[in-house]
CSV table of C-alpha atoms and ligand atoms in Angstrom, one decimal:
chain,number,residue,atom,x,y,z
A,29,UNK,CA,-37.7,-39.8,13.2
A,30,UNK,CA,-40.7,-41.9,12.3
A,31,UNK,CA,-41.2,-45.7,12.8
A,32,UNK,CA,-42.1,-47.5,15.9
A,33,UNK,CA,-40.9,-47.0,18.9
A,34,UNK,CA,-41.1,-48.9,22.3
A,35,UNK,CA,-41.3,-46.9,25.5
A,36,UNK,CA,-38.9,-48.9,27.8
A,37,UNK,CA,-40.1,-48.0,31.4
A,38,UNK,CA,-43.5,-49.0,30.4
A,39,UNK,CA,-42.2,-52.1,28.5
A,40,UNK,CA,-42.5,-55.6,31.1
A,41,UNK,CA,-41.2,-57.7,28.5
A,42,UNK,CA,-43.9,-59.5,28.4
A,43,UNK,CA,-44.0,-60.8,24.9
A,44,UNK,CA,-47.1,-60.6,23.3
A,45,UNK,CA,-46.3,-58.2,21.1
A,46,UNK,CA,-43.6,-61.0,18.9
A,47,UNK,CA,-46.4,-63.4,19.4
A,48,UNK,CA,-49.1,-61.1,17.3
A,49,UNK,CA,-47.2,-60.1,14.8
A,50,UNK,CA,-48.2,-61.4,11.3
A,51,UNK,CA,-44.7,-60.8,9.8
A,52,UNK,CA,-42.5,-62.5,12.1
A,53,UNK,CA,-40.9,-59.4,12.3
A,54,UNK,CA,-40.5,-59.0,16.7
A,55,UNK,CA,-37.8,-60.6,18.4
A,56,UNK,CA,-37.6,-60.1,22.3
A,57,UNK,CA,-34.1,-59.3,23.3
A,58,UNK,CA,-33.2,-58.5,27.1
A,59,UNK,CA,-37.0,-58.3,27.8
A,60,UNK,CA,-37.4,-55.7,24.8
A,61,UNK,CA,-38.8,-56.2,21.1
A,62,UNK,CA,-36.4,-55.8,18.6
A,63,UNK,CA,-38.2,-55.6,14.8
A,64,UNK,CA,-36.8,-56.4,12.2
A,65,UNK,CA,-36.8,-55.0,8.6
A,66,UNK,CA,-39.8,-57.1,7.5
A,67,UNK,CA,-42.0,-54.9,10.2
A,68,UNK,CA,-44.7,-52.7,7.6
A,69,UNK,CA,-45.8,-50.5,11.0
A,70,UNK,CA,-48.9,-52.9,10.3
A,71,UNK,CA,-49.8,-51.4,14.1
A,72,UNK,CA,-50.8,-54.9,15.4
A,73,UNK,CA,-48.6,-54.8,18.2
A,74,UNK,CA,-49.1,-51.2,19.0
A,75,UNK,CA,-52.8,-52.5,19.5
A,76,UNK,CA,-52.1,-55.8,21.3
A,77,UNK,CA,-49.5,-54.4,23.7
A,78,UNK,CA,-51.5,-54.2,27.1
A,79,UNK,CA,-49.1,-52.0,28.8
A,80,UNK,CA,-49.3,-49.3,25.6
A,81,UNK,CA,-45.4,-49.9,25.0
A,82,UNK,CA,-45.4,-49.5,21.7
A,83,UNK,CA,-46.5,-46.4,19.7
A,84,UNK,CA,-46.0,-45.4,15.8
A,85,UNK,CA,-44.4,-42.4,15.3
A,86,UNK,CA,-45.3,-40.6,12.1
A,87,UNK,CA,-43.3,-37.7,10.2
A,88,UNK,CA,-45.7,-35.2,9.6
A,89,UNK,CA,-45.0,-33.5,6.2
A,90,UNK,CA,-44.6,-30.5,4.9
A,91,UNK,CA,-48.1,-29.2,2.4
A,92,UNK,CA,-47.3,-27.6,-0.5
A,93,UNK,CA,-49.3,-25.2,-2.7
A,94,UNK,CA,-50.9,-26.8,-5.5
A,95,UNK,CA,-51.1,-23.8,-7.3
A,96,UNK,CA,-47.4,-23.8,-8.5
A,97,UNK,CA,-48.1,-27.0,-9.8
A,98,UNK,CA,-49.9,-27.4,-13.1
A,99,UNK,CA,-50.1,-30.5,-16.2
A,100,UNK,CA,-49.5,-33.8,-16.4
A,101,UNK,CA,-46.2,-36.0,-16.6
A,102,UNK,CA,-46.1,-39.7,-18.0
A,103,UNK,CA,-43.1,-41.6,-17.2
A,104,UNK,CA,-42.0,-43.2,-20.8
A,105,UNK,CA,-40.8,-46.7,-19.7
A,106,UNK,CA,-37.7,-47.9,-22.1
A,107,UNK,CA,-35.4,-50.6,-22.6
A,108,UNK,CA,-32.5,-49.2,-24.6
A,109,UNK,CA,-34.8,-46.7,-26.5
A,110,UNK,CA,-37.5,-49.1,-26.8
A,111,UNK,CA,-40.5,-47.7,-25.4
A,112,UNK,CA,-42.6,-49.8,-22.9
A,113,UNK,CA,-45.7,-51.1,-24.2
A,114,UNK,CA,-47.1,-49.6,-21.1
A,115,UNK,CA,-46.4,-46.3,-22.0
A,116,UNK,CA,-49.1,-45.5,-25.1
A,117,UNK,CA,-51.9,-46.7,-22.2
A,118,UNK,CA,-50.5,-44.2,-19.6
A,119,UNK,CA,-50.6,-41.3,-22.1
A,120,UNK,CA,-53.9,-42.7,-23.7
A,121,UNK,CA,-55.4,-41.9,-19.4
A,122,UNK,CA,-52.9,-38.4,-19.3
A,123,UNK,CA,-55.0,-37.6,-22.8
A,124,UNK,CA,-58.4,-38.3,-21.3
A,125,UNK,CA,-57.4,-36.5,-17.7
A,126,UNK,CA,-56.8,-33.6,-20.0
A,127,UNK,CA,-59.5,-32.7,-21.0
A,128,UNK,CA,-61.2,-32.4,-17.8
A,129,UNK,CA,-58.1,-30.6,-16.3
A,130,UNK,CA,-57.3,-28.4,-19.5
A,131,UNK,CA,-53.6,-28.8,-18.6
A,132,UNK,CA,-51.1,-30.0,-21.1
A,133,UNK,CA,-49.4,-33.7,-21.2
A,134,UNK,CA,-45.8,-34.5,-21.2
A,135,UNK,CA,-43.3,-37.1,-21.4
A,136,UNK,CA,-40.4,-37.5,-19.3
A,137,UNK,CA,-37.9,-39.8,-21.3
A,138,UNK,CA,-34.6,-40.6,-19.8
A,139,UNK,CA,-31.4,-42.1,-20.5
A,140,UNK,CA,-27.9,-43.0,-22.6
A,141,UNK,CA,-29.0,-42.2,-26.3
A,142,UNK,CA,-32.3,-42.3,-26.9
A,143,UNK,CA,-33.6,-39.0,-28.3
A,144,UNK,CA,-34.8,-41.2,-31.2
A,145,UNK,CA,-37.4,-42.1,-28.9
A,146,UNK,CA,-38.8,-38.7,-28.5
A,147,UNK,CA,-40.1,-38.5,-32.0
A,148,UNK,CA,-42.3,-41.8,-31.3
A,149,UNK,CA,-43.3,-40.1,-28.2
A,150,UNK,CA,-45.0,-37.0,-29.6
A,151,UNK,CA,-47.0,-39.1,-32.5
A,152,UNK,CA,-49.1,-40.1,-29.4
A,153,UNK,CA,-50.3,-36.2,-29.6
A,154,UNK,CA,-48.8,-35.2,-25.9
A,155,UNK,CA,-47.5,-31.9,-26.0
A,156,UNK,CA,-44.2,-31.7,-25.1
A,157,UNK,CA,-41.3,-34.4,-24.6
A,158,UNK,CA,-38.7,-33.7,-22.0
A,159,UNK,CA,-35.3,-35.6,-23.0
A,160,UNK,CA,-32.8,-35.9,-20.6
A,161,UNK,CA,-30.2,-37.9,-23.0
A,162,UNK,CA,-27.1,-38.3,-20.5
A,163,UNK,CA,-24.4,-41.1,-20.9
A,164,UNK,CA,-24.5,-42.0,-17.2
A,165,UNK,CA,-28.3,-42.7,-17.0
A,166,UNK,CA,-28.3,-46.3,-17.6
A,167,UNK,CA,-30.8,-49.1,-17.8
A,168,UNK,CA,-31.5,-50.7,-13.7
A,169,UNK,CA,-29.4,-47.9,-11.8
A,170,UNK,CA,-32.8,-46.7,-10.4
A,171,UNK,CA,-31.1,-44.3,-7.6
A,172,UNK,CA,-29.5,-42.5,-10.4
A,173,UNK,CA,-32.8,-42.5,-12.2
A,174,UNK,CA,-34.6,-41.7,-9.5
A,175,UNK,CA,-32.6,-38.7,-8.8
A,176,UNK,CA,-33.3,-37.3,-12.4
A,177,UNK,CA,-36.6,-37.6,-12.2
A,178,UNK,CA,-37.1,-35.8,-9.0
A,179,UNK,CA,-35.0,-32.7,-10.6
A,180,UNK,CA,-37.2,-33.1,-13.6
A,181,UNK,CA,-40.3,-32.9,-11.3
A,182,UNK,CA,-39.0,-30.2,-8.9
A,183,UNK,CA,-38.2,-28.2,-12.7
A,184,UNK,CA,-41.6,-28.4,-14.4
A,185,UNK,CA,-43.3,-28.8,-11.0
A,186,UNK,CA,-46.5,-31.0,-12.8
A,187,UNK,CA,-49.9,-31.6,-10.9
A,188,UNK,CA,-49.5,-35.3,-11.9
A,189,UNK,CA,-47.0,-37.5,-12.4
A,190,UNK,CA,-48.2,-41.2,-14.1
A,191,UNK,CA,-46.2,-44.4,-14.5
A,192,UNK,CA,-46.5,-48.0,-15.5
A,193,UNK,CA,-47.4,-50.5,-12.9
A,194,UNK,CA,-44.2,-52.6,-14.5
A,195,UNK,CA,-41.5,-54.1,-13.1
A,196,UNK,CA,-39.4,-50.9,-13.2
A,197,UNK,CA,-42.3,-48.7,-12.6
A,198,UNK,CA,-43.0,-50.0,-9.2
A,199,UNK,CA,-39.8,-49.7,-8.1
A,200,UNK,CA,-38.6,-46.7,-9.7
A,201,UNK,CA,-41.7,-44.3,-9.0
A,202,UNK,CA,-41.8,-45.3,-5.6
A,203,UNK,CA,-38.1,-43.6,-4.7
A,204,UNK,CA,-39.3,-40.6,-6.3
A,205,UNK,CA,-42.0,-39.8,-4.4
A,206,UNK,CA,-39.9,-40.1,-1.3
A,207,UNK,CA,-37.8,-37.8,-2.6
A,208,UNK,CA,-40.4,-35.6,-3.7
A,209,UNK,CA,-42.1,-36.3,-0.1
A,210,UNK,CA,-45.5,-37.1,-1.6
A,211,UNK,CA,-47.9,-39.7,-2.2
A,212,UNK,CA,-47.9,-42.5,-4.3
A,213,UNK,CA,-51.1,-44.7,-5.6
A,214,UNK,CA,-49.8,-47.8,-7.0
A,215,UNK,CA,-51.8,-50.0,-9.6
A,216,UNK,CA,-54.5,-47.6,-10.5
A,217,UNK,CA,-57.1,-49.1,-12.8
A,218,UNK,CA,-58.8,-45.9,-13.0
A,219,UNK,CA,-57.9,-42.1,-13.3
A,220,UNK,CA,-60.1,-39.4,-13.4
A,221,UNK,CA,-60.6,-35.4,-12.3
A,222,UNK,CA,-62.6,-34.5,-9.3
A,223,UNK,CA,-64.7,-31.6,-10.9
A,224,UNK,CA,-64.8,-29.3,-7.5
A,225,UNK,CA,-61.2,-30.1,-6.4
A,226,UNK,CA,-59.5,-30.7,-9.8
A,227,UNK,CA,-57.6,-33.4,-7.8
A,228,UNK,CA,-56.6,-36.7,-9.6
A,229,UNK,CA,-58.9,-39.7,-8.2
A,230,UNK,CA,-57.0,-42.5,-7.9
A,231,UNK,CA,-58.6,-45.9,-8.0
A,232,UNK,CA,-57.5,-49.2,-7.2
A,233,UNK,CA,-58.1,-52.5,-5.7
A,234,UNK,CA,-58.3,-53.1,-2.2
A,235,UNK,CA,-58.5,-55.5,0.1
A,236,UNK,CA,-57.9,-58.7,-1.9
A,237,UNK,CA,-60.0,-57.3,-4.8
A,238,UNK,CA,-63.2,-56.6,-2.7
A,239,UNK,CA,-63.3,-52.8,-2.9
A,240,UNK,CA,-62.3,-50.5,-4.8
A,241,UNK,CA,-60.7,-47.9,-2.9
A,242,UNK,CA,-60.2,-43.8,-4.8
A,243,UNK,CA,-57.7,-42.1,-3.0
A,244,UNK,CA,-57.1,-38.5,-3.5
A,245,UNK,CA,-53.8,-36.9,-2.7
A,246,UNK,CA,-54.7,-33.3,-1.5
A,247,UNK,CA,-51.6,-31.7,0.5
A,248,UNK,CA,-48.9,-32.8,-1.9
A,249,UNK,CA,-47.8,-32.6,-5.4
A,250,UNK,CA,-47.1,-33.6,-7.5
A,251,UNK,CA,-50.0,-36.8,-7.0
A,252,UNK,CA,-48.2,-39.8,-8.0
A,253,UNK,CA,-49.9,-43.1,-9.4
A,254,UNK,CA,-49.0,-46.2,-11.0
A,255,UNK,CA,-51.1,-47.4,-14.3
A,256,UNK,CA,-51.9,-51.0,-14.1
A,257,UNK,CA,-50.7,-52.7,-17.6
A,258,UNK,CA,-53.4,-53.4,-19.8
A,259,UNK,CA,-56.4,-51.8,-18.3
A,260,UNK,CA,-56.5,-48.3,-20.1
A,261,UNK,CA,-57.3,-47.5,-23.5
A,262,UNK,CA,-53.7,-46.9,-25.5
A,263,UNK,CA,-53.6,-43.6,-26.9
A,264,UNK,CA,-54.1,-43.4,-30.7
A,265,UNK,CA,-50.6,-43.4,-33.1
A,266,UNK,CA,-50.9,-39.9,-34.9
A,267,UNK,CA,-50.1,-40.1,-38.3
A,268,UNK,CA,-48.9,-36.8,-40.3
A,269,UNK,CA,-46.8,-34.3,-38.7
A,270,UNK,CA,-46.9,-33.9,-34.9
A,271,UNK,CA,-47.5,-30.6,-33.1
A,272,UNK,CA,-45.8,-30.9,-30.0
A,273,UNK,CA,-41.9,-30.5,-28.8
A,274,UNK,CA,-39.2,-31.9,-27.6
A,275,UNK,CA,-36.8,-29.8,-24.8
A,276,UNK,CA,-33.5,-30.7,-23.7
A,277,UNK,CA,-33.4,-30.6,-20.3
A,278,UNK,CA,-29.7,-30.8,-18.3
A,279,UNK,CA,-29.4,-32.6,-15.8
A,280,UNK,CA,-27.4,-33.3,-12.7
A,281,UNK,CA,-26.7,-37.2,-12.5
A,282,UNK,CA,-25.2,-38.6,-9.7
A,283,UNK,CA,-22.8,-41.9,-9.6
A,284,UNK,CA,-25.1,-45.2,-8.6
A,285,UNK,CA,-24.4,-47.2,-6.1
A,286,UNK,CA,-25.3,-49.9,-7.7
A,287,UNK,CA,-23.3,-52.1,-10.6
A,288,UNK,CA,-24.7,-53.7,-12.9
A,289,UNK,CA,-23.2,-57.0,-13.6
A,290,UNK,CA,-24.7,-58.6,-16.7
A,291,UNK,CA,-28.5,-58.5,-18.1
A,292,UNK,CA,-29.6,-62.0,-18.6
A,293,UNK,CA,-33.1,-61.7,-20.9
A,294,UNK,CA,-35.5,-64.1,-20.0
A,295,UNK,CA,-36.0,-67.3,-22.2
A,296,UNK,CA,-39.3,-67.3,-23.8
A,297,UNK,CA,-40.6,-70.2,-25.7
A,298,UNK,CA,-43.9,-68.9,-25.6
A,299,UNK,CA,-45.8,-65.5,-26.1
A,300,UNK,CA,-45.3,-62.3,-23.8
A,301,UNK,CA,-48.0,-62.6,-21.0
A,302,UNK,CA,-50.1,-59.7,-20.9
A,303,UNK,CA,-49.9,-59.5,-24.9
A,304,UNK,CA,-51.3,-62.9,-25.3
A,305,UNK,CA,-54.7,-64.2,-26.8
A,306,UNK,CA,-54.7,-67.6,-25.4
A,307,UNK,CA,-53.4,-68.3,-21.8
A,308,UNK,CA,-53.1,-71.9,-20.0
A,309,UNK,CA,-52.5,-71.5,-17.0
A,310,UNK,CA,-50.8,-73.9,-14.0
A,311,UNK,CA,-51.5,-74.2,-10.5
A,312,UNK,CA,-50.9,-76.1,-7.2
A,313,UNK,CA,-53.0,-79.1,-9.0
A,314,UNK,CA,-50.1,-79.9,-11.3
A,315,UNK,CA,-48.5,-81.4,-8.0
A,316,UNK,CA,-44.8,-81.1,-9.1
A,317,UNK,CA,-42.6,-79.5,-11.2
A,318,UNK,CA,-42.0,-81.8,-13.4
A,319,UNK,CA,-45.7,-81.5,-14.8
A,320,UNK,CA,-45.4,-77.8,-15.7
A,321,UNK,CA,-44.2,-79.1,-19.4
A,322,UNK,CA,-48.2,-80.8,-19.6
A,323,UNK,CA,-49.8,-77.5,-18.9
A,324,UNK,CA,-47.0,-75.7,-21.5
A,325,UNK,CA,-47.4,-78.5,-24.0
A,326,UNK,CA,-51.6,-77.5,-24.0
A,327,UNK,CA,-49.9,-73.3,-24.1
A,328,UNK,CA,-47.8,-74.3,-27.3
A,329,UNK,CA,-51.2,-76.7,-28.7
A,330,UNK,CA,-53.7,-73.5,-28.0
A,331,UNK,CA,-50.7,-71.0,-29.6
A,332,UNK,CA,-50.8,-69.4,-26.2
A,333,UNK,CA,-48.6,-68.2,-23.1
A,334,UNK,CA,-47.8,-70.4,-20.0
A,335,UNK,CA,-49.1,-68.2,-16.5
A,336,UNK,CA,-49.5,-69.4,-13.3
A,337,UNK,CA,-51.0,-69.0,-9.6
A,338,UNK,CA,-49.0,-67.3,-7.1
A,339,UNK,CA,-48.9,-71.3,-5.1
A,340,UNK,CA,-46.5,-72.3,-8.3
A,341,UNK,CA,-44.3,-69.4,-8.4
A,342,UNK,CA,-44.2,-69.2,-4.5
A,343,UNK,CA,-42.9,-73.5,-4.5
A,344,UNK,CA,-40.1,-72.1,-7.4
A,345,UNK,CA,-41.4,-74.1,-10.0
A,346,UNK,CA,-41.7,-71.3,-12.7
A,347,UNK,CA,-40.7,-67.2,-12.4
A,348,UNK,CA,-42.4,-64.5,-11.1
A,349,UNK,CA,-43.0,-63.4,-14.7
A,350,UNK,CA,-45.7,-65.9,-15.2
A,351,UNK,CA,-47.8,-64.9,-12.1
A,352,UNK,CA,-51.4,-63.8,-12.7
A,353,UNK,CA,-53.6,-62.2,-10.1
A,354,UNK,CA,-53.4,-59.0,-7.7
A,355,UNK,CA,-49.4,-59.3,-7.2
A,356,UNK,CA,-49.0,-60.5,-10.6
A,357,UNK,CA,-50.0,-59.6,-13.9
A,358,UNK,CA,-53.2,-58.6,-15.0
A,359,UNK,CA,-54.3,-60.2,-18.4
A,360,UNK,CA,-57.3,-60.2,-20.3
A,361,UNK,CA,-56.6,-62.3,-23.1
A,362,UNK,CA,-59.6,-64.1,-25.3
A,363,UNK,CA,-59.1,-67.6,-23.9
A,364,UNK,CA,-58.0,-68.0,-20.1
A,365,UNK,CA,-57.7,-72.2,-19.4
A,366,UNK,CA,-56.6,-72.8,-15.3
A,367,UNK,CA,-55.5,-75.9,-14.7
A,368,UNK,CA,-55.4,-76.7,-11.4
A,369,UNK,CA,-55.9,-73.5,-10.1
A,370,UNK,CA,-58.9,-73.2,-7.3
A,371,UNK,CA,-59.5,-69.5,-8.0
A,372,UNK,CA,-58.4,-67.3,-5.2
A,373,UNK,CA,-59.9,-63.9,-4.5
A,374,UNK,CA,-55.9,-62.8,-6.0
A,375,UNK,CA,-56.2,-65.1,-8.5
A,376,UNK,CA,-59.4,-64.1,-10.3
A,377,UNK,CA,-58.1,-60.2,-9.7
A,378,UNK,CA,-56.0,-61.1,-12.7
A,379,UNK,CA,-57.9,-62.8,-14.8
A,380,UNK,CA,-60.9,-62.6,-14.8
A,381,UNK,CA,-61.6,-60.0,-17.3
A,382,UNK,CA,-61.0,-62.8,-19.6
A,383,UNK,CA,-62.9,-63.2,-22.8
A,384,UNK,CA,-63.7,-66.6,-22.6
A,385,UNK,CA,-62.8,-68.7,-18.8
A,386,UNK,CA,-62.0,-72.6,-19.0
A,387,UNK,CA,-61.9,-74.2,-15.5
A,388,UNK,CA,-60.1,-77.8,-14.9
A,389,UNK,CA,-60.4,-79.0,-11.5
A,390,UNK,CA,-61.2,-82.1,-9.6
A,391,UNK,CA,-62.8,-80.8,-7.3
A,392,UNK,CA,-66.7,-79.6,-8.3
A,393,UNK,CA,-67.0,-76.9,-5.4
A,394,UNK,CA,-63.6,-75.3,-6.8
A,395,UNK,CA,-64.4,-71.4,-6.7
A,396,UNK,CA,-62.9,-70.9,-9.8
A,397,UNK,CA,-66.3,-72.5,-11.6
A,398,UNK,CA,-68.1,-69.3,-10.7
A,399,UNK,CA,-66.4,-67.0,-13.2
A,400,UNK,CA,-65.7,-70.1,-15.8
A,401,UNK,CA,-67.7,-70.0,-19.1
A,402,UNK,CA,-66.4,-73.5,-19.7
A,403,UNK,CA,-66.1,-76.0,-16.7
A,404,UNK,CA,-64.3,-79.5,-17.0
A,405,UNK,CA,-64.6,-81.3,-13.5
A,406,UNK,CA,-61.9,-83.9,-13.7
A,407,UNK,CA,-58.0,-85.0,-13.1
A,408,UNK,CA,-56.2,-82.5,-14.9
A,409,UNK,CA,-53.8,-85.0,-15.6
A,410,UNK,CA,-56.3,-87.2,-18.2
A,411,UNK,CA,-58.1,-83.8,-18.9
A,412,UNK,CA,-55.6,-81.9,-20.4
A,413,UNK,CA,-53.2,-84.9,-22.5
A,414,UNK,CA,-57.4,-85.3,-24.4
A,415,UNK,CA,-57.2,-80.8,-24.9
A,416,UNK,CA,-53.5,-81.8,-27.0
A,417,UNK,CA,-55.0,-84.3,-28.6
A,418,UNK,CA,-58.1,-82.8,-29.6
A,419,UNK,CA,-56.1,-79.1,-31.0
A,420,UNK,CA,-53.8,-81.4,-32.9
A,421,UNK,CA,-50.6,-81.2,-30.6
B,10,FAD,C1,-51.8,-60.5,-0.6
B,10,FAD,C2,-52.0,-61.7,-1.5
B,10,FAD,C3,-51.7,-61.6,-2.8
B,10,FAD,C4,-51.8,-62.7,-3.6
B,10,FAD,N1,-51.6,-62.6,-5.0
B,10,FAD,C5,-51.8,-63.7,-5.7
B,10,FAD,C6,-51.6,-63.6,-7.2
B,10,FAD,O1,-51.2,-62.6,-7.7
B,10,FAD,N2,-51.9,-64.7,-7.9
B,10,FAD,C7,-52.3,-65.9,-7.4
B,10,FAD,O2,-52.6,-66.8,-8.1
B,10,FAD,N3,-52.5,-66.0,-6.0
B,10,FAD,C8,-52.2,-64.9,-5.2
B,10,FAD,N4,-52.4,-65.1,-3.9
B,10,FAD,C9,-52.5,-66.4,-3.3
B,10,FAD,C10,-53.9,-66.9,-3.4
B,10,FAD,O3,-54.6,-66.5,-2.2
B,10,FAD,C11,-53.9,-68.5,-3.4
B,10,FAD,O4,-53.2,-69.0,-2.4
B,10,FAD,C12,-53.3,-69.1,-4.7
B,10,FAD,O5,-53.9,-68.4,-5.9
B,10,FAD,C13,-53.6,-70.6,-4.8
B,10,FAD,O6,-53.0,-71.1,-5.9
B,10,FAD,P1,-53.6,-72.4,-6.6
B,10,FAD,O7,-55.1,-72.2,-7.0
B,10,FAD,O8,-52.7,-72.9,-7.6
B,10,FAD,O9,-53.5,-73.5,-5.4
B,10,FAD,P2,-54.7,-74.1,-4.5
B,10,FAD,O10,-55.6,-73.1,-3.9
B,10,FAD,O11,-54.0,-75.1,-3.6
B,10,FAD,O12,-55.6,-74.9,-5.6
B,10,FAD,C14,-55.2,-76.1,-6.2
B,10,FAD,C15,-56.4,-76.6,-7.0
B,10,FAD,O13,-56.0,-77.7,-7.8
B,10,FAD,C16,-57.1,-78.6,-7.8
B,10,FAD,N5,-56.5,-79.9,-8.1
B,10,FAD,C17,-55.7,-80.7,-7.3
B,10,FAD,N6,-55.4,-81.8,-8.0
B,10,FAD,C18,-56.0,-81.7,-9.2
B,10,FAD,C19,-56.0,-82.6,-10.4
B,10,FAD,N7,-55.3,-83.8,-10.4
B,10,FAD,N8,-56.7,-82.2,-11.4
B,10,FAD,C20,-57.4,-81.0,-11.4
B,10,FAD,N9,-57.4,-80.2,-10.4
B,10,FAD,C21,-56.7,-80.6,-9.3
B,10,FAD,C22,-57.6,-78.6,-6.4
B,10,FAD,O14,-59.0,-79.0,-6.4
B,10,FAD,C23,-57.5,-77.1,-6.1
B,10,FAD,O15,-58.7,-76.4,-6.4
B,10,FAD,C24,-52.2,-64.0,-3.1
B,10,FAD,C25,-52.5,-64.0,-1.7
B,10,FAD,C26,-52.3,-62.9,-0.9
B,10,FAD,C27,-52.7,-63.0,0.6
């Protein structure tokens, strides 16, 4: 079994191991850690532990051959047959992996009546659509989805296998690469062929934004990533009639475990984040609450979308849906105005492919004035009612 381990006769109890920790996750218990679920094998107390206590045991896993493995499989992201704005992007990056890899693209689209869909699907020139149209795959059971997937997967047996970096994506791709025992690289914002190995380079952010880091999956298939939203190029809509295919696959589709009780949409005043042009966005400076409707008062005066740094959604002043930066969303809208907002490392991974930056902040030395076009050093709070004023709001 893998996870960590603690070898009790050379355990003293002595402690340090729940004292190091960074997640809180160690409690001592009869002179013995116990850790809890929020433990990431992070490997800080295997290191700390001076009597070498503690070890990380790790399931080796089975290689595969790659050479049973050929193309390229997008995920095509729907809510009740309405495909995911992510989804022209991912197949626009399956499109351009093509040609280097000379291996066909397909679609994997799932669920309770949606073969209109598939006709959509192939005007974005892919090659084949694989419909598995079953009345018990329904929107949020992710095991049961998770299941077909992996049977589609172990079917066609494709090289790659691409999703969105959305909501569902990161949870849903993630439980099929378990099941399919192979990597995962979430949050790519770059794919591309490796010409010796033909493996899929898989680029992301690391380390708060510092690095990037291109991780190459080479003793699995299929290799697994996540497409951040809003970074690659959409593929183009095809007009005229398509050449590729649609095949009905059957599929096995096992009861959820989950129920789902009632969707509740999300009110929306203002536009959809990552689609906006204009985006004001709060943070800590607002100082409560009850000043979120300023910074959404500027949103509605600029025709924009209210975001947010991770300090206000973390305090529950505003959902997770506003969030910009590295655990948030990634925008790149014309006009970017932070309010507030001191301009974390996270912060600016989010943002700051912005057109144009506006910065409000009292304090001069705020980091965020390094990527701001457009400082304004000042209280937000007599800086922003003037912005109103002055659009006409
Ligand atoms: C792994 C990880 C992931 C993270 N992901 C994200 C992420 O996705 N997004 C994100 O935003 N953060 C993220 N963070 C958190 C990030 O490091 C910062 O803590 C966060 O961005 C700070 O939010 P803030 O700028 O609103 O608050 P603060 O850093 O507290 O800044 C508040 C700013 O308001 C200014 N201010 C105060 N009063 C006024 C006033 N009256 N008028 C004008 N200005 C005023 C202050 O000068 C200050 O600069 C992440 C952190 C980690 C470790």
């Amino acid at each position: 079994m893998s996870g960590i381990q603690v070898i009790v006769h050379k355990c003293v109890g002595c402690g340090v191991c729940e004292q190091v920790c960074p997640y809180g996750a160690i409690t001592m218990e009869n002179d013995l850690p116990l850790f809890g679920p929020e433990c990431t094998l992070c490997g800080a107390c295997v290191e700390a532990c001076p009597y070498d206590a503690i070890i990380i045991v790790k399931e080796t896993s089975e290689e595969v051959d790659p050479s049973g493995y050929s193309g390229i499989l997008v995920y095509a992201e729907h809510r009740s047959g309405r495909i995911a704005s992510v989804v022209p992007e991912i197949i626009g990056a399956a499109l351009a992996l093509k040609k280097d890899l000379g291996e066909p693209v397909a679609a994997l689209l799932m669920g309770k009546d949606v073969s209109a869909a598939a006709a959509e699907l192939l005007q974005y020139g892919i090659d084949t659509v694989y419909l598995a149209d079953h009345p018990d795959i329904r929107d949020f059971e992710e095991d049961t989805a998770a299941e077909v997937f992996a049977q589609v997967v172990r079917m066609k047996k494709p090289a790659i296998v691409l999703g969105g970096g959305t909501v569902e994506g990161r949870s849903l791709l993630p439980r099929v690469a378990v099941k399919l025992r192979t990597g995962l690289t979430a949050d790519c914002t770059e794919l591309a062929i490796e010409p010796e190995s033909r493996l899929l380079k898989q680029t992301r952010p690391a380390f708060g934004g510092n690095i990037m880091a291109t991780i190459l999956t080479e003793r699995n298939r299929p290799q697994m990533a996540t497409v951040r939203h809003k970074v690659m190029s959409e593929a183009p809509r095809l007009e005229g009639p398509v050449t590729g295919t649609v095949e009905k696959l059957k599929v096995t589709v096992p009861p959820s475990a989950l129920e789902v009780l009632e969707f509740v949409e999300e009110r929306s005043d203002t536009v959809n984040l990552t689609e906006a042009d204009v985006i004001v966005s709060a943070g800590r400076g607002i100082k409560d609450p009850k000043n979120l409707v300023l910074v959404e008062k500027l949103a509605l005066a600029a025709g924009g979308a209210l975001g947010a740094s991770r300090a206000v959604v973390d305090a529950g002043w505003i959902p997770y849906s506003h969030q910009v930066g590295q655990t948030g969303k990634t925008v790149n809208p014309t006009v970017y105005i932070a309010c507030g907002i001191s301009g974390a490392i996270q912060h600016l991974a989010g943002m700051k492919s912005s057109d144009i930056i506006v910065a409000v902040n009292s304090d001069e030395h705020a980091p965020i004035f390094e990527v701001a076009d457009y400082g304004i050093v000042g209280d937000l709070f007599e800086v922003i009612p003037e912005m109103i004023k002055q659009l006409g709001g």
